[in-house]
PDB file of C-alpha atoms in Angstrom:
ATOM      1  CA  MET A   1     -38.632   9.428   4.941  1.00 68.00           C
ATOM      2  CA  PHE A   2     -38.092  11.601   1.892  1.00 76.00           C
ATOM      3  CA  TYR A   3     -35.287  13.463   3.610  1.00 80.00           C
ATOM      4  CA  LYS A   4     -33.526  10.237   4.478  1.00 89.00           C
ATOM      5  CA  LYS A   5     -33.696   9.020   0.869  1.00 90.00           C
ATOM      6  CA  TYR A   6     -32.458  12.385  -0.368  1.00 89.00           C
ATOM      7  CA  ASN A   7     -29.622  12.334   2.120  1.00 92.00           C
ATOM      8  CA  LEU A   8     -28.587   8.840   1.003  1.00 93.00           C
ATOM      9  CA  ALA A   9     -28.669   9.888  -2.654  1.00 93.00           C
ATOM     10  CA  MET A  10     -26.501  12.928  -1.935  1.00 94.00           C
ATOM     11  CA  HIS A  11     -24.069  10.796   0.058  1.00 95.00           C
ATOM     12  CA  THR A  12     -23.817   8.271  -2.796  1.00 96.00           C
ATOM     13  CA  LEU A  13     -23.327  11.033  -5.344  1.00 96.00           C
ATOM     14  CA  LEU A  14     -20.622  12.637  -3.228  1.00 96.00           C
ATOM     15  CA  HIS A  15     -18.905   9.285  -2.787  1.00 97.00           C
ATOM     16  CA  HIS A  16     -18.843   8.698  -6.550  1.00 97.00           C
ATOM     17  CA  LEU A  17     -17.577  12.216  -7.140  1.00 97.00           C
ATOM     18  CA  ILE A  18     -14.749  11.775  -4.642  1.00 98.00           C
ATOM     19  CA  ASN A  19     -13.812   8.445  -6.249  1.00 98.00           C
ATOM     20  CA  GLU A  20     -13.709  10.060  -9.698  1.00 98.00           C
ATOM     21  CA  VAL A  21     -11.543  12.950  -8.489  1.00 98.00           C
ATOM     22  CA  ASP A  22      -9.265  10.531  -6.672  1.00 97.00           C
ATOM     23  CA  ARG A  23      -8.827   8.420  -9.811  1.00 98.00           C
ATOM     24  CA  LEU A  24      -8.129  11.495 -11.931  1.00 97.00           C
ATOM     25  CA  PHE A  25      -5.592  12.684  -9.394  1.00 97.00           C
ATOM     26  CA  VAL A  26      -3.810   9.335  -9.357  1.00 97.00           C
ATOM     27  CA  THR A  27      -3.792   9.244 -13.162  1.00 97.00           C
ATOM     28  CA  ALA A  28      -2.389  12.776 -13.315  1.00 96.00           C
ATOM     29  CA  CYS A  29       0.345  11.892 -10.818  1.00 96.00           C
ATOM     30  CA  MET A  30       1.281   8.808 -12.822  1.00 96.00           C
ATOM     31  CA  LEU A  31       1.446  10.818 -16.050  1.00 96.00           C
ATOM     32  CA  LEU A  32       3.516  13.548 -14.411  1.00 95.00           C
ATOM     33  CA  SER A  33       5.929  11.132 -12.764  1.00 94.00           C
ATOM     34  CA  GLY A  34       6.654   9.225 -15.868  1.00 83.00           C
TER      35      GLY A  34
END
């Protein structure tokens, strides 16, 4: 039970992290392109 909750939390955290990086990347590309 604990492991499953922990796994879900890690997955959520990773998902948020990937979204943040993706947004930063898009912003950087937009700034670089013009």
